[in-house]
Tab-separated table of C-alpha atoms in Angstrom:
chain	number	residue	atom	x	y	z
A	186	MET	CA	92.835	245.364	292.683
A	187	SER	CA	94.233	248.725	293.823
A	188	LYS	CA	93.275	252.115	292.409
A	189	GLU	CA	96.697	252.593	290.759
A	190	LYS	CA	96.411	249.328	288.796
A	191	TRP	CA	92.895	250.260	287.782
A	192	ALA	CA	94.086	253.693	286.615
A	193	ASN	CA	96.972	252.109	284.665
A	194	GLN	CA	94.591	249.700	282.943
A	195	ILE	CA	92.289	252.589	281.982
A	196	LYS	CA	95.292	254.531	280.616
A	197	THR	CA	96.414	251.560	278.511
A	198	LYS	CA	92.864	251.138	277.172
A	199	LYS	CA	92.695	254.838	276.303
A	200	GLU	CA	96.059	254.633	274.508
A	201	LYS	CA	94.849	251.604	272.529
A	202	ASP	CA	91.660	253.449	271.564
A	203	VAL	CA	93.687	256.460	270.407
A	204	ALA	CA	95.974	254.215	268.306
A	205	VAL	CA	92.965	252.524	266.687
A	206	GLN	CA	91.440	255.912	265.854
A	207	GLU	CA	94.717	257.120	264.284
A	208	LYS	CA	94.966	253.966	262.137
A	209	ARG	CA	91.367	254.399	261.036
A	210	LYS	CA	92.000	258.057	260.102
A	211	LYS	CA	95.106	257.094	258.077
A	212	PHE	CA	93.137	254.440	256.218
A	213	TYR	CA	90.356	256.925	255.417
A	214	ASN	CA	92.858	259.534	254.253
A	215	ILE	CA	94.616	257.050	251.940
A	216	PHE	CA	91.355	255.697	250.569
A	217	PHE	CA	89.631	259.034	249.941
A	218	SER	CA	92.744	260.763	248.558
A	219	ASN	CA	92.678	258.527	245.418
A	220	PRO	CA	92.408	260.857	242.351
A	221	PHE	CA	91.058	258.103	240.075
A	222	LEU	CA	87.733	257.905	241.896
A	223	ASN	CA	84.767	259.643	240.285
A	224	PHE	CA	83.233	262.784	241.761
A	225	LYS	CA	79.914	261.073	242.473
A	226	LYS	CA	81.664	258.204	244.179
A	227	LYS	CA	83.643	260.703	246.199
A	228	LYS	CA	80.425	262.396	247.286
A	229	LYS	CA	78.883	259.091	248.288
A	230	LEU	CA	82.042	258.073	250.104
A	231	LYS	CA	82.174	261.416	251.903
A	232	LYS	CA	78.577	260.956	253.054
A	233	LYS	CA	79.372	257.432	254.207
A	234	GLU	CA	82.507	258.697	255.875
A	235	ARG	CA	80.548	261.352	257.743
A	236	GLN	CA	77.947	258.813	258.763
A	237	ASN	CA	80.647	256.402	259.926
A	238	GLU	CA	82.432	259.177	261.780
A	239	MET	CA	79.179	260.176	263.483
A	240	ILE	CA	78.507	256.557	264.431
A	241	TRP	CA	82.052	256.040	265.735
A	242	ASN	CA	82.020	259.333	267.617
A	243	ASN	CA	78.719	258.464	269.293
A	244	PHE	CA	80.038	254.998	270.067
A	245	PHE	CA	83.251	256.324	271.600
A	246	LYS	CA	81.336	258.999	273.545
A	247	LYS	CA	79.103	256.324	275.031
A	248	ILE	CA	82.154	254.194	275.894
A	249	VAL	CA	83.900	257.154	277.548
A	250	GLU	CA	80.747	258.048	279.527
A	251	LYS	CA	80.377	254.427	280.644
A	252	LYS	CA	84.044	254.317	281.686
A	253	LYS	CA	83.661	257.533	283.668
A	254	LEU	CA	80.523	256.232	285.333
A	255	ILE	CA	82.209	252.897	286.128
A	256	LYS	CA	85.243	254.709	287.507
A	257	SER	CA	83.131	257.000	289.694
A	258	LEU	CA	81.063	254.087	290.980
A	259	PHE	CA	84.202	252.018	291.537
A	260	ASP	CA	85.932	254.850	293.388
A	261	LYS	CA	82.835	255.383	295.514
A	262	TYR	CA	81.884	251.816	296.369
A	263	PHE	CA	85.439	250.434	296.447
A	264	TYR	CA	86.329	253.073	299.032
A	265	ILE	CA	83.190	252.167	301.027
A	266	VAL	CA	83.940	248.438	300.794
A	267	MET	CA	87.545	248.994	301.846
A	268	LEU	CA	86.338	251.045	304.791
A	269	ASP	CA	83.931	248.237	305.730
A	270	VAL	CA	86.661	245.591	305.434
A	271	LYS	CA	89.404	247.513	307.202
A	272	THR	CA	89.897	247.281	310.929
A	273	PRO	CA	89.216	250.329	313.138
A	274	TRP	CA	92.956	250.935	313.587
A	275	LYS	CA	93.494	251.022	309.824
A	276	GLN	CA	90.446	253.228	309.409
A	277	GLU	CA	91.843	255.703	311.957
A	278	ARG	CA	95.226	255.617	310.223
A	279	GLN	CA	93.580	256.233	306.856
A	280	VAL	CA	91.576	259.097	308.324
A	281	CYS	CA	94.768	260.608	309.764
A	282	VAL	CA	96.487	260.377	306.369
A	283	ASP	CA	93.482	261.929	304.621
A	284	MET	CA	93.291	264.726	307.187
A	285	GLN	CA	97.038	265.378	306.816
A	286	LYS	CA	96.648	265.637	303.043
A	287	ILE	CA	93.684	267.984	303.423
A	288	VAL	CA	95.636	270.139	305.911
A	289	GLN	CA	98.647	270.278	303.562
A	290	MET	CA	96.423	271.315	300.674
A	291	LYS	CA	94.770	273.979	302.826
A	292	ASN	CA	98.187	275.238	304.011
A	293	LYS	CA	99.371	275.558	300.398
A	294	GLU	CA	96.206	277.420	299.451
A	295	LEU	CA	96.592	279.711	302.475
A	296	GLU	CA	100.252	280.414	301.584
A	297	LYS	CA	99.228	281.338	298.039
A	298	LYS	CA	96.466	283.582	299.363
A	299	ILE	CA	98.876	285.225	301.843
A	300	ILE	CA	101.387	285.958	299.055
A	301	GLU	CA	98.653	287.441	296.871
A	302	LEU	CA	97.310	289.508	299.770
A	303	THR	CA	100.799	290.829	300.673
A	304	VAL	CA	101.328	291.951	297.055
A	305	GLU	CA	97.924	293.644	297.028
A	306	ILE	CA	98.623	295.277	300.419
A	307	ASP	CA	101.958	296.652	299.151
A	308	LYS	CA	100.231	298.064	296.090
A	309	LEU	CA	97.512	299.614	298.229
A	310	LYS	CA	100.126	301.090	300.605
A	311	VAL	CA	101.971	302.753	297.702
A	312	CYS	CA	98.704	304.098	296.311
A	313	PHE	CA	97.675	305.313	299.773
A	314	TYR	CA	100.972	307.100	300.422
A	315	PHE	CA	100.857	308.732	296.991
A	316	PHE	CA	97.245	309.748	297.551
A	317	VAL	CA	98.074	311.215	301.000
A	318	VAL	CA	101.015	313.225	299.581
A	319	VAL	CA	98.874	314.575	296.751
A	320	ILE	CA	96.085	315.550	299.180
A	321	CYS	CA	98.584	317.278	301.506
A	322	LEU	CA	100.083	319.223	298.598
A	323	ILE	CA	96.622	320.214	297.392
A	324	ASN	CA	95.685	321.374	300.912
A	325	ILE	CA	98.919	323.377	301.287
A	326	VAL	CA	98.475	325.039	297.884
A	327	GLY	CA	94.855	325.820	298.750
A	328	MET	CA	95.874	327.341	302.088
A	329	PHE	CA	98.497	329.529	300.431
A	330	ASN	CA	96.025	330.605	297.759
A	331	LYS	CA	93.401	331.473	300.367
A	332	LYS	CA	95.889	333.505	302.406
A	333	ASN	CA	97.095	335.356	299.323
A	334	GLN	CA	93.520	336.085	298.273
A	335	GLU	CA	92.655	337.357	301.770
A	336	LEU	CA	95.744	339.546	301.878
A	337	GLU	CA	95.034	340.892	298.403
A	338	LEU	CA	91.426	341.647	299.345
A	339	LYS	CA	92.511	343.423	302.543
A	340	ALA	CA	95.141	345.403	300.683
A	341	ASP	CA	92.687	346.331	297.949
A	342	LEU	CA	90.096	347.488	300.467
A	343	GLU	CA	92.625	349.567	302.404
A	344	GLN	CA	94.015	351.073	299.245
A	345	ILE	CA	90.510	351.889	297.962
A	346	THR	CA	89.591	353.648	301.226
A	347	ILE	CA	92.866	355.557	301.345
A	348	LEU	CA	92.553	356.581	297.730
A	349	ARG	CA	88.948	357.683	298.177
A	350	LYS	CA	89.827	359.804	301.238
A	351	GLU	CA	93.117	361.266	300.046
A	352	LYS	CA	92.610	361.253	296.313
A	353	VAL	CA	92.297	364.976	295.961
A	354	LYS	CA	94.881	365.932	298.634
A	355	LYS	CA	97.742	363.631	297.597
A	356	VAL	CA	97.799	363.797	293.810
A	357	ASN	CA	101.117	365.549	293.835
A	358	ILE	CA	102.485	363.178	296.458
A	359	ASP	CA	101.452	360.271	294.259
A	360	ASN	CA	103.215	361.791	291.351
A	361	LEU	CA	106.316	362.218	293.486
A	362	LEU	CA	106.055	358.640	294.683
A	363	LEU	CA	105.727	357.465	291.121
A	364	LEU	CA	108.821	359.373	290.252
A	365	VAL	CA	110.624	357.868	293.248
A	366	CYS	CA	109.468	354.398	292.281
A	367	LEU	CA	110.640	354.931	288.749
A	368	PHE	CA	113.970	356.146	290.067
A	369	GLY	CA	114.225	353.138	292.390
A	370	PHE	CA	113.230	350.768	289.587
A	371	VAL	CA	115.925	352.208	287.375
A	372	ASN	CA	118.454	351.966	290.204
A	373	PHE	CA	117.384	348.368	290.881
A	374	PHE	CA	118.100	347.380	287.331
A	375	ARG	CA	121.391	349.233	287.582
A	376	VAL	CA	122.508	347.007	290.529
A	377	PRO	CA	125.230	344.570	289.438
A	378	SER	CA	124.209	341.103	288.275
A	379	ILE	CA	126.259	339.423	291.063
A	380	LYS	CA	123.908	340.707	293.790
A	381	THR	CA	120.807	339.629	291.856
A	382	GLY	CA	122.247	336.104	291.316
A	383	TYR	CA	123.163	335.810	294.991
A	384	LEU	CA	119.676	336.860	296.020
A	385	GLU	CA	118.094	334.409	293.590
A	386	ASN	CA	120.264	331.593	294.948
A	387	GLU	CA	119.290	332.484	298.507
A	388	LYS	CA	115.659	332.573	297.435
A	389	ARG	CA	115.968	329.158	295.806
A	390	SER	CA	117.755	327.714	298.832
A	391	LEU	CA	115.090	329.087	301.140
A	392	LEU	CA	112.328	327.662	298.937
A	393	GLY	CA	114.124	324.303	298.899
A	394	ASP	CA	114.457	324.363	302.685
A	395	LEU	CA	110.786	325.212	302.929
A	396	ASN	CA	109.813	322.305	300.665
A	397	ARG	CA	112.134	319.978	302.548
A	398	LEU	CA	110.656	321.025	305.867
A	399	GLN	CA	107.155	320.527	304.484
A	400	THR	CA	108.030	317.021	303.277
A	401	GLU	CA	109.665	316.252	306.625
A	402	LEU	CA	106.559	317.509	308.383
A	403	ILE	CA	104.342	315.264	306.233
A	404	TYR	CA	106.702	312.341	306.835
A	405	VAL	CA	106.662	312.992	310.594
A	406	LYS	CA	102.856	313.143	310.557
A	407	THR	CA	102.646	309.858	308.668
A	408	GLN	CA	105.166	308.297	311.070
A	409	ASN	CA	103.097	309.574	313.979
A	410	GLU	CA	99.965	308.035	312.477
A	411	ASP	CA	101.815	304.772	311.849
A	412	LEU	CA	103.116	304.799	315.411
A	413	ASN	CA	99.595	305.382	316.725
A	414	LYS	CA	98.357	302.523	314.575
A	415	ASN	CA	101.205	300.317	315.805
A	416	ILE	CA	100.383	301.257	319.401
A	417	ASP	CA	96.734	300.308	318.812
A	418	ALA	CA	97.823	297.081	317.138
A	419	ILE	CA	100.192	296.307	320.031
A	420	LYS	CA	97.385	296.953	322.508
A	421	SER	CA	95.040	294.693	320.579
A	422	GLY	CA	97.861	292.140	320.271
A	423	ILE	CA	98.434	292.265	324.025
A	424	SER	CA	94.727	291.664	324.619
A	425	GLU	CA	94.789	288.862	322.035
A	426	THR	CA	97.883	287.343	323.664
A	427	ARG	CA	96.101	287.400	326.998
A	428	THR	CA	93.101	285.678	325.453
A	429	TYR	CA	95.447	283.252	323.660
A	430	LYS	CA	97.235	282.517	326.928
A	431	HIS	CA	93.908	281.913	328.600
A	432	ASN	CA	92.845	279.655	325.711
A	433	ILE	CA	96.212	277.857	325.797
A	434	ALA	CA	95.861	277.244	329.518
A	435	SER	CA	92.314	275.942	329.054
A	436	GLN	CA	93.379	273.783	326.091
A	437	LEU	CA	96.371	272.443	328.016
A	438	GLY	CA	93.989	271.512	330.804
A	439	LYS	CA	91.737	269.838	328.235
A	440	LYS	CA	94.759	268.089	326.744
A	441	LYS	CA	95.800	266.755	330.138
A	442	TYR	CA	92.218	265.681	330.756
A	443	LEU	CA	92.100	263.968	327.368
A	444	LEU	CA	95.479	262.304	327.873
A	445	LYS	CA	94.246	260.991	331.212
A	446	TYR	CA	91.214	259.416	329.604
A	447	LYS	CA	92.988	258.260	326.418
A	448	ASP	CA	93.757	254.821	327.860
A	449	ASP	CA	90.172	254.546	329.089
A	450	VAL	CA	88.955	255.400	325.601
A	451	LYS	CA	91.181	252.719	324.064
A	452	ARG	CA	90.012	250.163	326.602
A	453	LEU	CA	86.387	251.113	326.009
A	454	LYS	CA	86.926	250.864	322.252
A	455	GLU	CA	88.343	247.351	322.656
A	456	GLU	CA	85.459	246.365	324.945
A	457	LEU	CA	82.997	247.848	322.490
A	458	SER	CA	84.501	245.919	319.577
A	459	GLU	CA	84.454	242.696	321.642
A	460	LYS	CA	80.839	243.295	322.688
A	461	GLU	CA	79.881	244.046	319.104
A	462	THR	CA	81.437	240.773	317.930
A	463	GLU	CA	79.715	238.881	320.767
A	464	LEU	CA	76.434	240.604	319.955
A	465	GLN	CA	76.755	239.710	316.288
A	466	LYS	CA	77.487	236.097	317.203
A	467	GLU	CA	74.514	235.989	319.603
A	468	VAL	CA	72.255	237.544	316.985
A	469	GLU	CA	73.382	235.053	314.357
A	470	ALA	CA	72.945	232.132	316.780
A	471	LYS	CA	69.519	233.406	317.823
A	472	ARG	CA	68.525	233.853	314.216
A	473	ALA	CA	69.658	230.321	313.346
A	474	SER	CA	67.873	228.836	316.388
A	475	ASP	CA	64.698	230.811	315.642
A	476	GLN	CA	64.770	229.736	312.021
A	477	HIS	CA	65.282	226.094	313.029
A	478	ARG	CA	62.497	226.291	315.654
A	479	HIS	CA	60.112	228.041	313.282
A	480	SER	CA	60.865	225.549	310.507
A	481	GLU	CA	60.156	222.647	312.916
A	482	GLN	CA	56.923	224.335	314.075
A	483	THR	CA	55.808	224.846	310.484
A	484	LYS	CA	56.571	221.192	309.695
A	485	MET	CA	54.564	220.012	312.727
A	486	LYS	CA	51.665	222.276	311.809
A	487	LYS	CA	51.723	221.053	308.231
A	488	LYS	CA	51.576	217.468	309.525
A	489	LYS	CA	48.655	218.398	311.817
A	490	LEU	CA	46.855	219.991	308.886
A	491	LYS	CA	47.341	216.879	306.783
A	492	TYR	CA	46.060	214.698	309.655
A	493	LEU	CA	43.012	216.960	310.156
A	494	LYS	CA	42.277	216.891	306.433
A	495	LYS	CA	42.383	213.086	306.490
A	496	GLN	CA	40.065	213.019	309.524
A	497	LEU	CA	37.682	215.388	307.759
A	498	LYS	CA	37.626	213.201	304.678
A	499	TYR	CA	37.013	210.110	306.835
A	500	GLN	CA	34.217	211.832	308.802
A	501	LYS	CA	32.657	213.137	305.582
A	502	SER	CA	32.653	209.611	304.140
A	503	ASN	CA	31.081	208.277	307.409
A	504	PHE	CA	28.417	210.989	307.363
A	505	LYS	CA	27.673	210.239	303.723
A	506	GLU	CA	27.245	206.539	304.539
A	507	GLU	CA	24.965	207.424	307.468
A	508	LEU	CA	22.932	209.715	305.209
A	509	HIS	CA	22.612	206.941	302.624
A	510	SER	CA	21.475	204.527	305.324
A	511	VAL	CA	18.957	207.063	306.709
A	512	LYS	CA	17.654	207.725	303.223
A	513	ALA	CA	17.301	203.973	302.602
A	514	GLN	CA	15.385	203.572	305.859
A	515	ALA	CA	13.143	206.505	304.913
A	516	LYS	CA	12.490	204.895	301.549
A	517	ALA	CA	11.634	201.599	303.245
A	518	ASP	CA	9.303	203.442	305.598
A	519	LEU	CA	7.711	205.127	302.631
A	520	TYR	CA	7.200	201.727	300.990
A	521	SER	CA	5.595	200.425	304.175
A	522	LEU	CA	3.388	203.514	304.265
A	523	ALA	CA	2.393	202.822	300.682
A	524	GLU	CA	1.381	199.311	301.708
A	525	LYS	CA	-0.588	200.809	304.559
A	526	ASN	CA	-2.234	203.164	302.090
A	527	GLY	CA	-3.483	200.030	300.358
A	528	GLN	CA	-5.063	199.000	303.663
A	529	ARG	CA	-6.623	202.465	303.824
A	530	ARG	CA	-8.167	201.823	300.445
A	531	ILE	CA	-9.630	198.553	301.824
A	532	ILE	CA	-11.060	200.539	304.760
A	533	ARG	CA	-12.572	203.022	302.336
A	534	GLY	CA	-14.113	200.141	300.405
A	535	SER	CA	-15.506	198.703	303.641
A	536	ASN	CA	-16.872	202.137	304.547
A	537	GLU	CA	-18.550	202.296	301.188
A	538	ARG	CA	-19.957	198.819	301.792
A	539	ILE	CA	-21.171	199.967	305.229
A	540	VAL	CA	-22.912	202.892	303.597
A	541	LYS	CA	-24.469	200.554	301.080
A	542	LEU	CA	-25.491	198.181	303.857
A	543	ASP	CA	-27.035	201.089	305.761
A	544	ASP	CA	-28.989	201.939	302.668
A	545	GLU	CA	-30.033	198.334	302.305
A	546	LEU	CA	-30.990	198.270	306.009
A	547	ASN	CA	-33.100	201.302	305.569
A	548	GLU	CA	-34.663	199.681	302.553
A	549	ALA	CA	-35.177	196.491	304.515
A	550	ARG	CA	-36.704	198.440	307.401
A	551	ASN	CA	-38.963	200.061	304.948
A	552	THR	CA	-39.804	196.742	303.326
A	553	GLY	CA	-40.841	195.112	306.556
A	554	GLU	CA	-40.288	192.872	309.387
A	555	ASN	CA	-39.411	189.924	307.164
A	556	LEU	CA	-36.043	191.201	306.670
A	557	SER	CA	-35.272	191.580	310.440
A	558	GLY	CA	-33.062	188.517	310.415
A	559	LYS	CA	-31.078	189.922	307.571
A	560	SER	CA	-30.768	193.228	309.367
A	561	THR	CA	-29.476	191.615	312.527
A	562	ALA	CA	-26.941	189.684	310.473
A	563	LEU	CA	-25.967	192.805	308.653
A	564	SER	CA	-25.718	194.752	311.928
A	565	ASP	CA	-23.395	192.082	313.311
A	566	GLU	CA	-21.282	192.317	310.189
A	567	LEU	CA	-21.369	196.078	310.545
A	568	LYS	CA	-20.104	195.904	314.142
A	569	VAL	CA	-17.291	193.600	313.074
A	570	ILE	CA	-16.355	195.917	310.222
A	571	LYS	CA	-16.420	198.953	312.592
A	572	LYS	CA	-14.094	197.130	314.990
A	573	GLU	CA	-11.729	196.346	312.112
A	574	LYS	CA	-11.955	199.966	311.029
A	575	ALA	CA	-11.058	201.199	314.532
A	576	ASP	CA	-8.158	198.748	314.708
A	577	LEU	CA	-6.918	199.817	311.275
A	578	SER	CA	-7.228	203.541	312.113
A	579	GLY	CA	-5.232	203.033	315.342
A	580	HIS	CA	-2.593	201.094	313.419
A	581	VAL	CA	-2.455	203.872	310.776
A	582	GLU	CA	-2.040	206.533	313.475
A	583	LYS	CA	0.779	204.523	315.031
A	584	LEU	CA	2.441	204.242	311.622
A	585	LYS	CA	2.042	208.024	311.098
A	586	GLU	CA	3.645	208.734	314.469
A	587	GLU	CA	6.493	206.333	313.686
A	588	LEU	CA	6.977	208.001	310.279
A	589	LYS	CA	7.036	211.464	311.911
A	590	GLU	CA	9.566	210.258	314.490
A	591	LYS	CA	11.768	208.761	311.767
A	592	GLU	CA	11.543	211.951	309.701
A	593	LEU	CA	12.478	213.995	312.770
A	594	SER	CA	15.363	211.627	313.536
A	595	ALA	CA	16.524	211.858	309.891
A	596	GLN	CA	16.282	215.655	310.018
A	597	ASN	CA	18.153	215.736	313.326
A	598	ALA	CA	20.827	213.431	311.911
A	599	GLU	CA	21.166	215.625	308.825
A	600	SER	CA	21.337	218.792	310.960
A	601	GLU	CA	23.909	217.169	313.279
A	602	ALA	CA	25.945	216.044	310.279
A	603	SER	CA	25.774	219.520	308.713
A	604	ASN	CA	26.675	221.097	312.082
A	605	LYS	CA	29.611	218.722	312.479
A	606	ILE	CA	30.754	219.468	308.910
A	607	ASN	CA	30.461	223.226	309.567
A	608	LYS	CA	32.340	222.856	312.858
A	609	LEU	CA	35.088	220.871	311.161
A	610	GLU	CA	35.290	223.414	308.350
A	611	LYS	CA	35.452	226.233	310.912
A	612	GLU	CA	38.152	224.352	312.828
A	613	LEU	CA	40.058	223.844	309.589
A	614	VAL	CA	39.745	227.551	308.723
A	615	SER	CA	40.758	228.546	312.259
A	616	ARG	CA	43.725	226.129	312.149
A	617	LYS	CA	44.720	227.579	308.786
A	618	GLU	CA	44.421	231.112	310.189
A	619	ILE	CA	46.447	230.111	313.243
A	620	SER	CA	49.105	228.546	311.035
A	621	THR	CA	49.176	231.613	308.771
A	622	ASN	CA	49.357	233.887	311.828
A	623	GLU	CA	52.208	231.827	313.244
A	624	ILE	CA	53.993	231.911	309.889
A	625	ASN	CA	53.453	235.682	309.755
A	626	SER	CA	54.722	235.973	313.321
A	627	VAL	CA	57.799	233.981	312.287
A	628	TYR	CA	58.350	236.313	309.346
A	629	ALA	CA	57.739	239.323	311.603
A	630	SER	CA	60.247	238.009	314.152
A	631	ASN	CA	62.738	237.477	311.331
A	632	ARG	CA	62.112	241.022	310.151
A	633	LYS	CA	62.526	242.337	313.698
A	634	LEU	CA	65.804	240.466	313.988
A	635	SER	CA	66.978	241.887	310.657
A	636	ASP	CA	65.907	245.380	311.816
A	637	GLN	CA	67.789	244.869	315.089
A	638	ILE	CA	70.859	243.811	313.120
A	639	ASP	CA	70.527	246.900	310.901
A	640	CYS	CA	70.152	249.084	314.005
A	641	LEU	CA	73.266	247.516	315.519
A	642	LYS	CA	75.148	248.138	312.282
A	643	LYS	CA	73.980	251.759	312.265
A	644	GLU	CA	75.048	252.151	315.892
A	645	PHE	CA	78.426	250.682	315.009
A	646	TYR	CA	78.841	253.107	312.094
A	647	ASP	CA	77.640	256.017	314.250
A	648	LYS	CA	80.146	255.112	316.953
A	649	SER	CA	82.907	254.844	314.353
A	650	SER	CA	81.911	258.282	312.981
A	651	LYS	CA	81.913	259.651	316.550
A	652	ARG	CA	85.404	258.236	317.047
A	653	ILE	CA	86.535	259.906	313.834
A	654	SER	CA	84.963	263.228	314.885
A	655	PHE	CA	86.594	262.901	318.329
A	656	ALA	CA	89.977	262.292	316.670
A	657	ASP	CA	89.386	265.302	314.400
A	658	LYS	CA	88.589	267.471	317.425
A	659	LEU	CA	91.794	266.288	319.123
A	660	ARG	CA	93.802	267.139	316.023
A	661	GLN	CA	92.134	270.539	315.767
A	662	ALA	CA	92.918	271.255	319.421
A	663	ILE	CA	96.566	270.242	318.876
A	664	ASP	CA	96.754	272.431	315.755
A	665	ASP	CA	95.252	275.365	317.677
A	666	ILE	CA	97.833	274.885	320.448
A	667	VAL	CA	100.653	274.821	317.874
A	668	THR	CA	99.352	277.959	316.158
A	669	LEU	CA	98.993	279.742	319.492
A	670	ARG	CA	102.551	278.806	320.452
A	671	ASN	CA	103.805	280.051	317.087
A	672	SER	CA	101.889	283.322	317.531
A	673	GLU	CA	103.371	283.712	321.041
A	674	SER	CA	106.890	283.129	319.734
A	675	SER	CA	106.341	285.634	316.897
A	676	LEU	CA	105.002	288.253	319.350
A	677	LYS	CA	107.965	287.679	321.665
A	678	GLY	CA	110.310	288.091	318.687
A	679	GLN	CA	108.641	291.401	317.832
């Protein structure tokens, strides 16, 4: 959907909203303008109306804000998406169009500013000329006043000195002079009116010539100042034209240089776009292959883990059976030892009998020689019993040694089983750690690939921005050349 269609849809929606609001206002006006309603009802209805109006106003404000937000977001992201979708040629064309529009807008603004500045300059010129004329007139009047004052002061001083020196001597002469002056004054007023009018006209003409000459002098001075300013401006313009010519020559050289390498730039752009597409394809293929390989590795490792778990269970069951068998053998050995303990009791009984027999022998020895036969018999029995005792003690010691050996073997078997279980558990933990590390390495490689892809995208966007900036610089250089040529033509015309 283009921006124009979107704008038209928004306009139609706004028009519909306005029509709905007008209908609602008409309905409220008709309803609340009924004279038959009571005053209290009117008050209640007015309150409700205000509440409804507040609610509707808030609702419409929210809708308008949402529409503005949606429009701004749409304008922003739609423009970005279109830039992403467009080809580089279309992007450059769009950039050219946008730059042309911006330049046109700036030209219009500059024209407006130039017109305003020319009007202000004309006003300032008029004010300046008027101010200069007034200052010149004030200076001239001041000069004349100063000269008149100086002359009057000189005349007064001379007259005072003359009067002080010759006051007493020339009183009569002064009286005569006064009389002469009075006579001349009377004769002056007796002169015909034609001569006085002629003299006044001559005086006026002379004053007019004087004023005209003064104005011409001021005008000539201003012209001289303007000519000096123009000469300075021409000198600065000549220096600027020289600099402009130098800049034009350098820019023409740059233009030739750029035109030479324009085809190379196009070719490099095409190669860059091809390499970028190939790189993207390679990255996607590598990513797919890595994902497939990592998925297969994870599957194989999961199978290995399952197999190891089964082996552990089987070995645990075997060790449990061996432990049960060892325990059963130990119990049997304990039973045999118990039986042998019974034999020990018999030996103890025989020992007790031996002690008793010894006592009896001692008694018999004490009793006499009659009992010698009995003693010999008893001694024989005693020897036999001692032999049996020695045999039984040796057998008991053998049984003790066998029991110790079996206990040691059982302990060794238990320790070996526990060591094997610990080893298997450690192997399982290590395998789990290895599998987790490999999975993490897979995720890390995936992240690295995604980061590489993002970096490539950023490089692509940076290169596109560099192209745009390069195109802008070219346009600016062309515009500068055009402006310099126009300035040269205007200077030549002057």
